[in-house]
């Protein structure tokens, strides 16, 4: 199971077992055993969610009696991608008049891709302060060589995010020197993380995330924060399960919207000046200044028209205005820094990259049950709370009736 989940494929897992452990296990048994264990873990997980949801509401909104809440309870969520293979045709019942099954409808290119949802539960530590520990925006957020590449790489839901100017507008002709920062922003320290993942819908995922947060005592923490991008799915989960947590929109995703709108419809030099002004206001949590600047820019460009494409400057600015109007209550970044709270989803994005190492690839196709089973195992192995240790002990007891033997020392 460990090899099948850690290695990039079941074939590589079989090779690793043969070369490193001198255990010749064919590929198919590795796959079957990994899926078997993953299915067992999914059943345990679902039972834990059902037990949590059966508790009275007052019990679900505080820490379990035997769990010490962390100094800062951080919940982050985002989505990854994996491919699900075409389902085979259903078997014909005995006595059917149909001689051969109807072949499945061929999918178009790209239709195999599905979203998997990943949540990260982090115990963090930091100190709070009455003053903003970093009132001036760090220089790497106003670096004209770095930001175009960063914005292009952001996995933002916005179509304005990640737009790199064409031609000679990629960099300023005469870039202004980047001012020296008066301070350096130090995010909260990560203490322990655990990971939750599923390919099921966001309603199911929200229950999984809430049950896992409750088991770790997150609802009893004095400082609680929920981070996500601007997706409605994220904030639906927050509203239903984590409304007592401080909601924070990922600063980097907001920065990408600022950059895309600032660069829309003009040369880089003019756009860069707008970007610096707006992103400095965003860093302070002054969303009103950003919205005002977007409104002025919209007046210059005009409102979107029916013939405008999704990358048209008028559309980009209008989408950014809508984004900041909807999310402005979750962008109080100076206030969050004073409270010692994180302002980016970097930890869950890192976890998604580690998940994708096993799942994502143009040649990797998964069955529905196989994907769910190994998503669970991959999340377990990435969790620093070591959930599989207790699982193996429980499994040993259930199979043999005896406790797992532990060597002394």
Short mmCIF file of N, CA and C in Angstrom, two decimals, residues 4 15 28 70 76 126 130 134 144 184-185 188 221 304 338 401:
data_model
loop_
_atom_site.label_atom_id
_atom_site.label_comp_id
_atom_site.label_asym_id
_atom_site.label_seq_id
_atom_site.Cartn_x
_atom_site.Cartn_y
_atom_site.Cartn_z
N UNK A 4 2.44 1.63 -3.39
CA UNK A 4 1.44 1.96 -4.39
C UNK A 4 0.93 3.37 -4.27
N UNK A 15 8.21 -2.22 -9.05
CA UNK A 15 9.66 -2.20 -9.28
C UNK A 15 10.41 -1.87 -8.00
N UNK A 28 -0.50 -5.82 -10.73
CA UNK A 28 -1.93 -5.88 -10.44
C UNK A 28 -2.22 -6.13 -8.96
N UNK A 70 -5.47 23.94 19.11
CA UNK A 70 -4.20 24.59 18.73
C UNK A 70 -4.25 26.09 18.97
N UNK A 76 -7.80 25.46 5.08
CA UNK A 76 -7.63 25.93 3.71
C UNK A 76 -8.21 24.89 2.76
N UNK A 126 1.77 31.91 16.32
CA UNK A 126 2.27 33.25 16.03
C UNK A 126 1.93 34.14 17.21
N UNK A 130 -0.62 44.95 18.36
CA UNK A 130 -1.56 46.06 18.16
C UNK A 130 -1.25 46.82 16.88
N UNK A 134 3.96 44.43 9.34
CA UNK A 134 4.56 44.71 8.03
C UNK A 134 3.65 45.65 7.26
N UNK A 144 8.75 44.15 -11.04
CA UNK A 144 8.22 44.09 -12.40
C UNK A 144 8.71 42.90 -13.21
N UNK A 184 9.78 43.10 7.12
CA UNK A 184 9.61 41.84 6.41
C UNK A 184 8.46 41.09 7.05
N UNK A 185 7.56 40.61 6.20
CA UNK A 185 6.40 39.89 6.70
C UNK A 185 6.77 38.46 7.04
N UNK A 188 2.61 33.08 10.06
CA UNK A 188 2.59 32.19 11.22
C UNK A 188 3.35 30.90 10.94
N UNK A 221 -10.40 26.48 19.32
CA UNK A 221 -9.27 27.41 19.27
C UNK A 221 -9.75 28.85 19.39
N UNK A 304 -18.63 46.47 -20.67
CA UNK A 304 -18.54 45.34 -21.62
C UNK A 304 -19.73 45.35 -22.59
N UNK A 338 -2.08 41.83 12.04
CA UNK A 338 -2.01 42.22 13.45
C UNK A 338 -2.45 41.07 14.36
N UNK A 401 -8.19 -10.21 16.47
CA UNK A 401 -8.63 -10.11 17.85
C UNK A 401 -7.50 -9.84 18.81
#
